[in-house]
Coordinates of C-alpha atoms in Angstrom, one line a residue:
Chain O
M1191 CA -120.6 -104.3 178.0
S1192 CA -124.2 -104.7 179.9
E1193 CA -126.6 -102.8 178.6
H1194 CA -127.3 -99.3 180.7
F1195 CA -130.2 -99.4 183.7
F1196 CA -131.4 -96.3 182.0
D1197 CA -132.4 -98.5 178.3
Q1198 CA -133.0 -101.8 180.6
A1199 CA -136.2 -100.1 181.8
V1200 CA -137.6 -98.3 179.1
A1201 CA -137.2 -101.7 177.0
L1202 CA -140.8 -102.6 176.2
R1203 CA -142.1 -105.8 174.1
P1204 CA -144.7 -106.5 171.4
D1205 CA -148.1 -108.0 172.3
G1206 CA -150.6 -106.9 169.4
E1207 CA -150.6 -104.4 167.1
H1208 CA -151.0 -101.5 169.2
T1209 CA -149.6 -103.0 172.0
F1210 CA -147.0 -103.9 174.0
R1211 CA -145.7 -104.9 177.8
G1212 CA -142.9 -103.7 179.7
A1213 CA -141.7 -104.2 183.9
A1214 CA -141.0 -101.2 185.9
H1215 CA -137.1 -102.0 186.9
P1216 CA -135.8 -100.9 190.3
A1217 CA -132.4 -99.4 189.9
W1218 CA -135.6 -96.6 189.0
A1219 CA -137.5 -96.8 192.4
N1220 CA -138.5 -93.9 194.2
M1221 CA -140.5 -93.0 197.3
V1222 CA -144.0 -95.5 195.9
G1223 CA -143.3 -97.0 192.1
P1224 CA -140.1 -95.7 189.8
F1225 CA -139.3 -92.5 188.8
G1226 CA -142.3 -90.9 186.7
G1227 CA -139.2 -89.5 184.0
I1228 CA -139.1 -92.9 183.6
T1229 CA -142.3 -93.8 183.1
A1230 CA -142.5 -91.3 180.6
A1231 CA -140.0 -91.9 178.9
S1232 CA -141.4 -95.8 178.4
A1233 CA -144.7 -94.9 177.4
L1234 CA -142.9 -92.3 174.9
N1235 CA -141.6 -95.3 173.8
G1236 CA -144.5 -97.6 172.7
V1237 CA -144.7 -94.1 170.3
L1238 CA -141.0 -95.0 169.0
S1239 CA -141.5 -98.1 168.7
H1240 CA -144.7 -98.9 166.5
P1241 CA -143.9 -99.5 163.1
Q1242 CA -146.4 -97.0 161.9
L1243 CA -144.9 -94.2 163.6
L1244 CA -144.6 -90.9 161.4
G1245 CA -141.9 -88.4 162.4
A1246 CA -139.9 -87.4 166.3
P1247 CA -141.5 -86.6 169.1
I1248 CA -142.9 -83.0 169.1
A1249 CA -145.6 -83.1 172.5
L1250 CA -145.7 -85.0 175.7
T1251 CA -148.8 -85.3 178.0
V1252 CA -148.5 -88.3 180.5
N1253 CA -150.8 -88.3 183.7
Y1254 CA -150.4 -90.6 186.6
A1255 CA -153.6 -92.2 187.4
A1256 CA -151.6 -94.7 190.6
A1257 CA -147.7 -95.9 191.2
L1258 CA -146.9 -98.3 188.5
G1259 CA -146.9 -101.8 191.3
P1260 CA -144.6 -104.9 190.4
G1261 CA -144.8 -106.7 187.2
D1262 CA -145.8 -106.5 183.8
Y1263 CA -147.5 -103.9 183.3
R1264 CA -149.3 -103.3 180.0
L1265 CA -148.7 -100.1 177.2
A1266 CA -151.4 -98.9 173.7
A1267 CA -149.9 -96.6 172.2
V1268 CA -152.9 -95.8 169.1
P1269 CA -152.0 -93.8 166.4
A1270 CA -155.2 -92.1 167.1
R1271 CA -155.1 -89.8 163.7
T1272 CA -152.7 -90.2 161.2
N1273 CA -152.0 -86.7 157.9
R1274 CA -150.0 -85.5 155.9
S1275 CA -147.2 -84.4 158.7
T1276 CA -148.6 -85.1 161.9
Q1277 CA -149.4 -88.0 164.4
H1278 CA -151.3 -87.8 167.5
W1279 CA -151.1 -90.6 169.5
T1280 CA -152.7 -92.3 172.7
M1281 CA -151.0 -94.2 175.2
A1282 CA -152.7 -96.0 178.2
M1283 CA -150.5 -97.8 180.6
T1284 CA -152.7 -100.9 183.1
Q1285 CA -151.6 -102.9 185.6
P1286 CA -154.3 -106.0 187.1
G1287 CA -155.5 -105.2 189.9
A1288 CA -157.2 -106.5 193.1
D1289 CA -159.7 -108.4 191.2
G1290 CA -157.8 -109.4 188.4
A1291 CA -159.2 -107.0 185.8
E1292 CA -156.7 -103.9 183.8
E1293 CA -157.1 -101.1 185.9
T1294 CA -155.6 -98.0 184.8
V1295 CA -152.2 -96.6 185.8
L1296 CA -151.4 -94.2 182.8
T1297 CA -153.1 -92.5 180.6
A1298 CA -151.2 -90.4 178.0
T1299 CA -151.2 -88.4 174.6
A1300 CA -148.4 -87.6 172.5
V1301 CA -147.9 -85.5 169.2
T1302 CA -145.2 -86.7 166.3
A1303 CA -144.7 -84.7 163.3
A1304 CA -142.0 -84.7 159.9
R1305 CA -140.8 -81.6 160.2
R1306 CA -139.5 -78.9 157.9
D1307 CA -137.1 -76.7 157.6
T1308 CA -138.1 -72.9 158.1
W1309 CA -136.8 -69.2 160.6
S1310 CA -135.9 -71.0 163.7
L1311 CA -134.7 -68.2 166.6
N1312 CA -133.9 -69.5 170.3
D1313 CA -136.2 -66.6 171.7
T1314 CA -134.8 -68.2 175.5
A1315 CA -131.3 -67.6 176.4
M1316 CA -129.3 -70.1 179.1
P1317 CA -129.1 -67.8 182.4
S1318 CA -125.1 -68.3 182.6
A1319 CA -124.0 -69.8 185.4
A1320 CA -120.3 -72.2 186.2
P1321 CA -119.6 -74.7 184.2
P1322 CA -120.8 -78.2 185.7
Q1323 CA -117.2 -79.0 186.8
D1324 CA -117.5 -76.2 189.1
C1325 CA -120.0 -76.8 190.9
G1326 CA -120.9 -79.9 193.6
R1327 CA -122.7 -83.2 192.6
F1328 CA -125.7 -83.5 193.9
N1329 CA -125.2 -86.4 197.1
P1330 CA -128.2 -89.0 196.1
F1331 CA -130.1 -89.7 199.0
G1332 CA -133.0 -92.1 199.7
V1333 CA -134.1 -93.2 196.9
E1334 CA -132.4 -95.5 194.2
W1335 CA -133.8 -93.2 190.8
L1336 CA -131.5 -90.0 191.9
K1337 CA -128.1 -92.2 190.9
R1338 CA -128.8 -92.8 187.8
Y1339 CA -128.2 -88.6 186.8
D1340 CA -124.9 -87.0 187.2
M1341 CA -126.4 -83.8 188.7
R1342 CA -124.7 -80.0 189.5
V1343 CA -126.5 -77.4 191.3
V1344 CA -126.0 -74.3 190.8
Q1345 CA -128.9 -72.3 192.5
G1346 CA -131.9 -73.6 194.4
A1347 CA -130.8 -77.4 195.8
V1348 CA -132.7 -79.4 198.0
P1349 CA -132.4 -77.0 201.5
S1350 CA -129.8 -78.1 204.1
T1351 CA -132.5 -77.3 207.0
W1352 CA -136.3 -77.4 207.1
D1353 CA -137.2 -74.3 208.7
G1354 CA -139.9 -73.2 206.5
G1355 CA -138.0 -70.4 205.9
G1356 CA -138.0 -69.8 201.5
T1357 CA -138.3 -66.9 199.6
D1358 CA -138.0 -68.3 195.8
S1359 CA -138.8 -72.1 193.9
L1360 CA -136.0 -71.7 191.0
T1361 CA -133.5 -74.3 190.5
Q1362 CA -131.0 -74.0 188.9
M1363 CA -129.0 -77.1 187.5
W1364 CA -126.7 -79.1 185.3
M1365 CA -128.0 -82.7 184.5
R1366 CA -126.6 -86.0 182.9
D1367 CA -127.3 -89.1 182.3
D1368 CA -125.1 -91.3 184.6
P1369 CA -123.1 -93.3 183.4
Q1370 CA -122.9 -90.9 180.1
R1371 CA -125.1 -91.7 177.3
P1372 CA -126.1 -90.0 174.2
L1373 CA -128.6 -87.8 174.7
D1374 CA -132.4 -89.1 172.5
F1375 CA -136.0 -88.2 172.7
L1376 CA -136.8 -91.0 175.5
S1377 CA -134.2 -89.4 178.3
L1378 CA -134.7 -85.9 177.5
A1379 CA -138.2 -86.6 178.7
A1380 CA -137.0 -88.2 181.7
L1381 CA -134.7 -85.5 182.3
A1382 CA -137.7 -82.9 181.7
D1383 CA -138.5 -84.6 185.2
V1384 CA -135.9 -84.7 187.4
F1385 CA -136.6 -81.5 189.5
F1386 CA -137.3 -82.0 193.2
P1387 CA -141.3 -80.5 194.5
R1388 CA -141.4 -77.1 194.2
V1389 CA -143.2 -76.9 197.2
W1390 CA -139.2 -78.0 199.2
L1391 CA -137.7 -75.3 198.2
R1392 CA -139.7 -72.0 198.0
R1393 CA -140.9 -73.3 202.4
A1394 CA -138.6 -74.6 203.0
T1395 CA -140.5 -77.8 204.1
R1396 CA -141.1 -81.5 203.9
V1397 CA -144.7 -82.4 202.8
P1398 CA -145.8 -85.0 200.9
A1399 CA -145.4 -84.9 196.6
G1400 CA -146.0 -86.0 193.3
T1401 CA -146.3 -84.7 189.8
V1402 CA -149.9 -85.8 188.7
S1403 CA -149.8 -84.1 185.2
I1404 CA -146.6 -83.4 183.4
T1405 CA -146.2 -81.7 179.8
T1406 CA -143.2 -81.9 177.6
Y1407 CA -142.9 -80.2 174.3
F1408 CA -139.8 -81.2 172.0
H1409 CA -137.4 -78.3 170.2
A1410 CA -135.0 -80.7 169.2
D1411 CA -134.6 -82.3 166.7
A1412 CA -132.5 -85.0 165.3
A1413 CA -128.9 -83.1 164.9
M1414 CA -129.9 -80.9 168.3
L1415 CA -129.4 -84.1 170.0
A1416 CA -126.5 -85.5 168.4
R1417 CA -125.1 -82.5 169.2
S1418 CA -126.0 -82.1 172.5
G1419 CA -124.2 -86.1 172.4
T1420 CA -123.3 -87.6 176.2
G1421 CA -122.9 -83.5 177.5
Y1422 CA -124.8 -81.6 180.2
L1423 CA -127.7 -80.3 180.1
F1424 CA -128.5 -77.1 182.2
G1425 CA -132.0 -77.2 183.8
Q1426 CA -134.3 -75.0 185.1
A1427 CA -137.4 -74.9 186.8
R1428 CA -140.1 -72.8 189.4
G1429 CA -143.6 -72.6 190.4
Q1430 CA -145.8 -70.2 189.5
A1431 CA -148.8 -70.7 192.5
F1432 CA -149.6 -73.3 194.9
S1433 CA -153.3 -73.2 195.6
N1434 CA -154.8 -75.7 197.9
G1435 CA -152.9 -79.2 196.9
F1436 CA -151.7 -78.2 193.7
F1437 CA -148.7 -76.4 192.6
D1438 CA -147.7 -76.1 188.9
Q1439 CA -143.5 -76.2 187.5
T1440 CA -142.6 -74.5 184.8
A1441 CA -138.5 -76.1 183.3
Q1442 CA -136.4 -75.6 180.1
L1443 CA -133.7 -77.6 179.6
W1444 CA -130.5 -76.0 177.4
N1445 CA -127.3 -78.9 176.2
E1446 CA -123.6 -76.5 176.9
A1447 CA -124.3 -75.0 173.9
G1448 CA -127.2 -73.5 175.2
E1449 CA -130.0 -74.3 172.3
L1450 CA -134.1 -74.7 174.4
L1451 CA -134.1 -78.2 173.6
A1452 CA -137.2 -79.2 175.2
S1453 CA -139.3 -76.7 177.9
S1454 CA -141.9 -78.5 179.8
H1455 CA -144.5 -78.0 182.3
Q1456 CA -146.1 -80.5 185.4
I1457 CA -148.7 -80.5 187.8
V1458 CA -147.7 -81.4 191.7
Y1459 CA -150.1 -82.6 194.3
Y1460 CA -148.7 -81.2 197.6
K1461 CA -149.8 -82.1 201.3
E1462 CA -150.9 -79.7 203.8
Chain R
M383 CA -182.8 -63.1 176.8
S384 CA -181.2 -65.8 174.5
E385 CA -178.3 -67.7 176.0
H386 CA -174.9 -66.2 175.6
F387 CA -172.6 -67.7 172.6
F388 CA -170.3 -69.5 174.8
D389 CA -173.5 -71.7 176.4
Q390 CA -174.7 -71.7 172.9
A391 CA -171.9 -73.3 171.0
V392 CA -169.7 -75.2 174.3
A393 CA -173.7 -76.6 174.3
L394 CA -173.6 -81.5 175.0
R395 CA -176.5 -83.5 174.1
P396 CA -176.0 -86.9 176.2
D397 CA -175.6 -89.8 173.9
G398 CA -175.0 -92.9 175.8
E399 CA -172.9 -94.2 178.6
H400 CA -169.7 -91.5 178.4
T401 CA -170.6 -89.9 175.2
F402 CA -172.0 -86.6 174.5
R403 CA -172.9 -84.9 170.4
G404 CA -172.2 -81.5 170.0
A405 CA -171.8 -79.0 166.7
A406 CA -169.4 -76.0 166.3
H407 CA -171.0 -72.7 166.5
P408 CA -170.9 -70.4 164.0
A409 CA -170.1 -67.8 166.4
W410 CA -167.2 -69.1 166.6
A411 CA -165.9 -69.7 163.3
N412 CA -162.7 -69.1 163.2
M413 CA -159.7 -69.1 159.1
V414 CA -160.5 -73.4 159.6
G415 CA -163.2 -74.8 161.7
P416 CA -164.1 -73.0 164.9
F417 CA -161.8 -70.8 167.7
G418 CA -159.7 -74.0 169.9
G419 CA -161.1 -72.9 172.8
I420 CA -164.1 -72.8 173.0
T421 CA -163.5 -76.6 171.3
A422 CA -161.0 -77.1 174.2
A423 CA -164.7 -75.5 176.9
S424 CA -166.4 -77.9 174.7
A425 CA -164.0 -81.0 175.8
L426 CA -164.0 -79.7 179.1
N427 CA -167.5 -80.0 179.5
G428 CA -168.0 -83.3 178.5
V429 CA -165.9 -83.7 182.0
L430 CA -167.5 -81.5 184.2
S431 CA -171.8 -83.1 182.6
H432 CA -170.6 -86.3 183.6
P433 CA -172.2 -88.0 185.9
Q434 CA -169.9 -89.8 187.6
L435 CA -167.6 -86.2 188.2
L436 CA -165.2 -85.6 191.7
G437 CA -163.9 -82.4 192.1
A438 CA -163.5 -80.2 189.5
P439 CA -160.4 -79.3 187.1
I440 CA -156.9 -79.3 188.2
A441 CA -155.5 -80.0 184.4
L442 CA -156.1 -80.3 180.5
T443 CA -154.7 -80.8 177.9
V444 CA -156.3 -81.6 174.3
N445 CA -154.9 -81.9 170.8
Y446 CA -156.1 -81.1 168.0
A447 CA -155.6 -83.5 165.0
A448 CA -158.4 -82.3 162.5
A449 CA -160.3 -79.7 161.8
L450 CA -163.6 -79.3 163.1
G451 CA -165.7 -79.8 160.0
P452 CA -169.7 -78.7 160.8
G453 CA -172.6 -80.9 161.5
D454 CA -172.2 -83.1 164.9
Y455 CA -169.7 -84.7 167.1
R456 CA -169.3 -87.5 169.2
L457 CA -167.5 -86.2 172.3
A458 CA -166.4 -89.7 174.9
A459 CA -165.2 -88.4 178.1
V460 CA -164.3 -91.9 180.0
P461 CA -163.1 -91.5 183.4
A462 CA -160.7 -94.0 183.3
R463 CA -160.0 -94.3 186.9
T464 CA -161.2 -92.4 190.0
N465 CA -158.7 -91.9 193.2
R466 CA -160.1 -91.3 196.4
S467 CA -159.4 -87.8 195.6
T468 CA -158.5 -86.6 191.8
Q469 CA -159.9 -88.6 189.0
H470 CA -158.2 -88.6 185.2
W471 CA -160.2 -89.0 182.1
T472 CA -159.5 -89.1 178.1
M473 CA -161.8 -87.8 175.9
A474 CA -162.2 -88.2 172.3
M475 CA -164.2 -85.7 169.8
T476 CA -164.7 -87.3 167.0
Q477 CA -166.3 -86.8 163.4
P478 CA -167.6 -89.3 160.2
G479 CA -164.9 -89.0 157.4
A480 CA -165.6 -88.9 153.9
D481 CA -166.1 -92.6 154.1
G482 CA -168.4 -92.7 156.9
A483 CA -167.1 -94.1 158.9
E484 CA -165.6 -92.1 162.9
E485 CA -162.4 -90.5 162.4
T486 CA -160.7 -89.2 165.3
V487 CA -160.6 -84.7 165.3
L488 CA -159.4 -84.2 169.1
T489 CA -157.9 -86.3 171.9
A490 CA -157.8 -84.8 175.3
T491 CA -156.7 -85.8 178.8
A492 CA -158.2 -84.3 182.0
V493 CA -157.3 -84.2 185.6
T494 CA -159.5 -83.2 188.7
A495 CA -160.0 -83.5 191.6
A496 CA -161.4 -82.4 195.1
R497 CA -158.9 -79.7 196.6
R498 CA -158.5 -79.5 200.3
D499 CA -157.6 -76.5 202.2
T500 CA -153.8 -75.8 202.1
W501 CA -150.5 -73.9 202.4
S502 CA -150.9 -71.7 199.0
L503 CA -149.5 -68.9 197.8
N504 CA -150.3 -66.4 194.9
D505 CA -146.1 -66.9 193.7
T506 CA -146.2 -64.8 190.4
A507 CA -146.8 -61.3 190.6
M508 CA -148.9 -59.5 187.8
P509 CA -147.7 -57.5 185.7
S510 CA -148.2 -53.8 186.5
A511 CA -150.0 -52.3 184.1
A512 CA -152.6 -49.3 183.1
P513 CA -156.0 -50.8 183.6
P514 CA -158.5 -52.2 180.7
Q515 CA -160.3 -48.5 180.7
D516 CA -157.2 -47.2 179.4
C517 CA -156.2 -49.2 177.0
G518 CA -157.6 -49.5 173.7
R519 CA -159.9 -51.9 172.7
F520 CA -158.7 -54.8 169.5
N521 CA -160.7 -54.0 166.9
P522 CA -161.8 -57.8 165.9
F523 CA -160.7 -59.0 162.0
G524 CA -161.4 -60.7 159.7
V525 CA -162.9 -64.5 161.5
E526 CA -166.2 -64.2 163.8
W527 CA -165.0 -65.7 166.8
L528 CA -162.9 -62.7 168.0
K529 CA -165.9 -60.7 168.4
R530 CA -166.5 -62.8 170.7
Y531 CA -164.4 -61.1 173.5
D532 CA -163.5 -57.8 174.6
M533 CA -159.4 -58.2 174.3
R534 CA -157.0 -54.3 175.5
V535 CA -153.7 -54.7 174.3
V536 CA -151.2 -53.0 177.4
Q537 CA -148.6 -54.6 175.2
G538 CA -147.5 -56.7 172.3
A539 CA -150.4 -55.7 169.5
V540 CA -150.8 -58.2 166.7
P541 CA -148.3 -55.9 164.5
S542 CA -149.2 -53.1 162.0
T543 CA -147.3 -53.3 159.6
W544 CA -145.8 -56.8 158.6
D545 CA -142.1 -56.0 158.1
G546 CA -140.1 -58.4 159.1
G547 CA -139.0 -56.2 162.2
G548 CA -140.0 -57.9 165.2
T549 CA -137.9 -58.3 168.8
D550 CA -140.2 -60.0 171.1
S551 CA -143.0 -62.5 171.0
L552 CA -144.4 -61.2 174.8
T553 CA -148.0 -59.9 175.0
Q554 CA -150.0 -58.7 177.4
M555 CA -153.5 -57.9 177.0
W556 CA -157.0 -57.2 179.1
M557 CA -159.2 -59.6 179.1
R558 CA -163.6 -61.5 179.3
D559 CA -165.9 -62.4 176.9
D560 CA -167.8 -59.9 175.5
P561 CA -171.2 -59.8 176.3
Q562 CA -169.6 -60.2 179.9
R563 CA -170.7 -63.9 181.2
P564 CA -169.6 -65.1 184.9
L565 CA -165.9 -66.6 184.6
D566 CA -166.2 -70.4 184.9
F567 CA -164.1 -73.2 183.9
L568 CA -164.6 -73.8 180.7
S569 CA -164.2 -69.6 179.9
L570 CA -161.2 -70.1 181.4
A571 CA -160.3 -72.8 179.8
A572 CA -161.2 -70.9 176.1
L573 CA -159.6 -68.0 177.1
A574 CA -155.9 -69.2 178.0
D575 CA -155.8 -69.8 173.7
V576 CA -157.5 -66.3 172.7
F577 CA -153.3 -65.3 172.6
F578 CA -152.4 -64.9 168.5
P579 CA -149.6 -66.9 167.1
R580 CA -146.5 -65.5 169.1
V581 CA -144.5 -66.2 166.0
W582 CA -147.0 -63.1 164.8
L583 CA -145.2 -61.1 166.3
R584 CA -141.2 -62.3 166.9
R585 CA -141.3 -62.1 163.1
A586 CA -143.6 -59.3 162.4
T587 CA -143.9 -61.6 159.6
R588 CA -148.1 -63.4 159.0
V589 CA -147.6 -67.0 158.7
P590 CA -149.8 -69.4 158.9
A591 CA -150.3 -71.1 162.6
G592 CA -152.1 -73.4 164.6
T593 CA -153.0 -75.2 168.0
V594 CA -151.2 -78.8 167.8
S595 CA -151.5 -78.9 171.7
I596 CA -152.7 -76.7 174.4
T597 CA -152.6 -77.5 178.9
T598 CA -154.1 -75.6 180.7
Y599 CA -153.3 -76.1 184.2
F600 CA -156.1 -74.3 187.0
H601 CA -154.4 -72.4 190.4
A602 CA -158.6 -71.4 190.7
D603 CA -161.1 -73.0 192.5
A604 CA -165.3 -72.3 192.7
A605 CA -164.1 -69.6 195.0
M606 CA -161.8 -68.2 192.8
L607 CA -163.3 -68.4 190.2
A608 CA -166.3 -66.5 191.9
R609 CA -163.9 -63.7 192.9
S610 CA -163.6 -63.1 189.7
G611 CA -166.4 -62.9 188.2
T612 CA -167.3 -60.1 184.8
G613 CA -164.0 -59.1 185.6
Y614 CA -161.3 -58.1 183.3
L615 CA -158.8 -61.1 183.2
F616 CA -155.1 -59.9 182.8
G617 CA -153.1 -62.3 179.7
Q618 CA -149.7 -62.7 179.4
A619 CA -148.6 -64.7 176.5
R620 CA -144.7 -65.5 175.2
G621 CA -142.6 -68.2 172.5
Q622 CA -139.8 -69.7 174.0
A623 CA -138.4 -71.7 170.7
F624 CA -139.1 -71.2 167.4
S625 CA -137.5 -74.5 165.5
N626 CA -138.7 -75.7 162.3
G627 CA -142.3 -75.2 162.1
F628 CA -143.0 -75.8 165.5
F629 CA -143.4 -73.3 168.4
D630 CA -144.5 -73.3 172.1
Q631 CA -146.3 -70.1 174.1
T632 CA -146.6 -70.0 177.9
A633 CA -148.8 -68.7 179.2
Q634 CA -150.4 -66.4 182.9
L635 CA -154.2 -65.6 183.4
W636 CA -155.1 -63.0 186.3
N637 CA -158.0 -61.3 187.6
E638 CA -158.3 -57.8 188.1
A639 CA -157.2 -58.7 192.2
G640 CA -154.3 -60.0 190.3
E641 CA -155.2 -63.8 191.8
L642 CA -153.1 -66.5 189.3
L643 CA -156.0 -68.2 187.8
A644 CA -154.6 -70.5 185.8
S645 CA -151.4 -71.5 183.3
S646 CA -151.1 -72.1 181.1
H647 CA -148.7 -73.5 177.3
Q648 CA -149.3 -75.1 173.8
I649 CA -146.9 -76.0 170.3
V650 CA -147.4 -74.6 167.5
Y651 CA -147.0 -75.6 164.3
Y652 CA -145.9 -72.9 162.0
K653 CA -145.4 -72.7 157.9
E654 CA -141.8 -71.7 156.3

C-alpha cells in the first residue's frame, strides 16, 4: 500500500541538530506554493520528530513570510526552553534565494506540554447540523490540494455567483482526509486551515487573499484523537473584522461526538 | 511631569544590532514576575523601535517560557523577512540563569505591514452595555499591576464567593489606562491581556493559572487609534474549552465608538 499523500507531504529528513529537510509535495499545490495547512503541519512535524520533545502540542503559531518554492526546504526546530511540564519551540523554514543565500519563508513557535488530568469542560457546544451523509460533497475546483479533503458544507459554501451580495462570513462544514486517515496532531493542524477566505463569502466577491499568520490551540490529547479516529470533524469559521487589507478568522473544530478538539485563529491578507 | 508608568515599563535601550535591553518595572508586578500584557508590549516595542521597521503591527504572538526575573533582560527583535508591504519578526527575551548563561524567558513573532485602503467592514458589533460611568470601578486587590487600569465590569466580575457554582466564562468590561494615556499599539497589546483567568469565573474556584501563549490581531490603524484617544475600550473575553490543564480565551476589544480594534486569543495553564 502506498503511503498516504499527507504522510508523504509532511515527511522530514534529519539534517543535523535541530534541523530537518523536506519539500513541498505536488499533491498539495495551491495557487502559489502548497496549501498553508500542510506547511504548518510540516513545521509542527519538526517539533514532534525532535528527539528532545516533551509532551504533546498545546499551541502552534505559523507565520507565512513567503511562498514555499519547489525543491528542498530547511526546517529548524529548536527547543528554546524546557520546563518541568512545558516546552517552548521556535521554528523557521528557509530556502535558497536568488543569490543562493538561505531566505526565511516561514517562522513559527509552538508550545508542547505533558498534560495532567484536571477538571475539564467542553464549554462550546457543537452547532446542530445535518449529518455529513446528508450534505453534498464539496466539488474541488481549481487547485490540487482541495482533492485531499472530503468536505461537506452545512452552511456558507463558496458563493456560486460573485454578485457582491454577501450577508455574513460563517461557514460550517464536515471534513476529513480523503482517503481517510486516523486523526493526529499534524492532520488536525492542517484541517484548521481548510476554510476558504472569509472575505469571499462576506462580499460574494473573489479577491486575492492569503493567510499571513495562523494560531491553533489543541484541546485534544492523544485519547481524544484516538476517539476521533477517521470520522468527520465539524468545522466552523467566521471573520470578525475586515480592515484595510487584513481580516481575521476564528474557527473551531469538533469531532463527531461533539468534543472541541481545537480552536484556531488566523489573519489573512486581502486585496481591494 | 513624570513619565507614565506604562512608558517607563516598556522602555528599551538599544544594545547592538537587533538587540535591546529593558527591565521589569515594579509598578506592573503580578504574583510571579510582571503582568504578561506589559511584557508583551515590551516585546512589541522592540519591533516598533527597530530602525528597519516597515509599517504597523498586524499580528503579535508572545509565548511565556518562564517568569521574567528582576534585573535587566535582553530583547532580540529580528526582521526575519521583509517583503514589499509586509515584514516578519522574531523576538526573544533572555536573562542570565543560575549559571550565568542566557536563558530564554519569552519567544515571540510579529507581522507588520503597510496597510492599503481597501473595502473594510467592522463585522462584530459591540454588545450593548451600560456606559462606563454607570458601572462600578473594579477594586484592585492583591497585585500591583491592577492599579494601572481603570476597569468597570459590565458582566462577569471576579466571583465574590468561591463556591464552585460558575455558569459561564464571559466577562465584559470597560477599561483604560490609569492615569489616562492616548491609546497606541503597545497599550492595546497590553489591554488584550487584562482579563482574569476564565477558569476562575467558569468554576467559581480559584486555582493557579497563567498565560502560556497569547496572539493579538490588530484591526486598528493609526487613525483608528487616534480616534480612540484616551477613551474607554470595551473588552469581552470567554473560554471555549478547558482541557486537562489548559484552557483557551477568545477576546475582542472595541473603542467607545464601537470599532473593533483588536481580537486576541490565548491559551492558559491551570492547575487541578
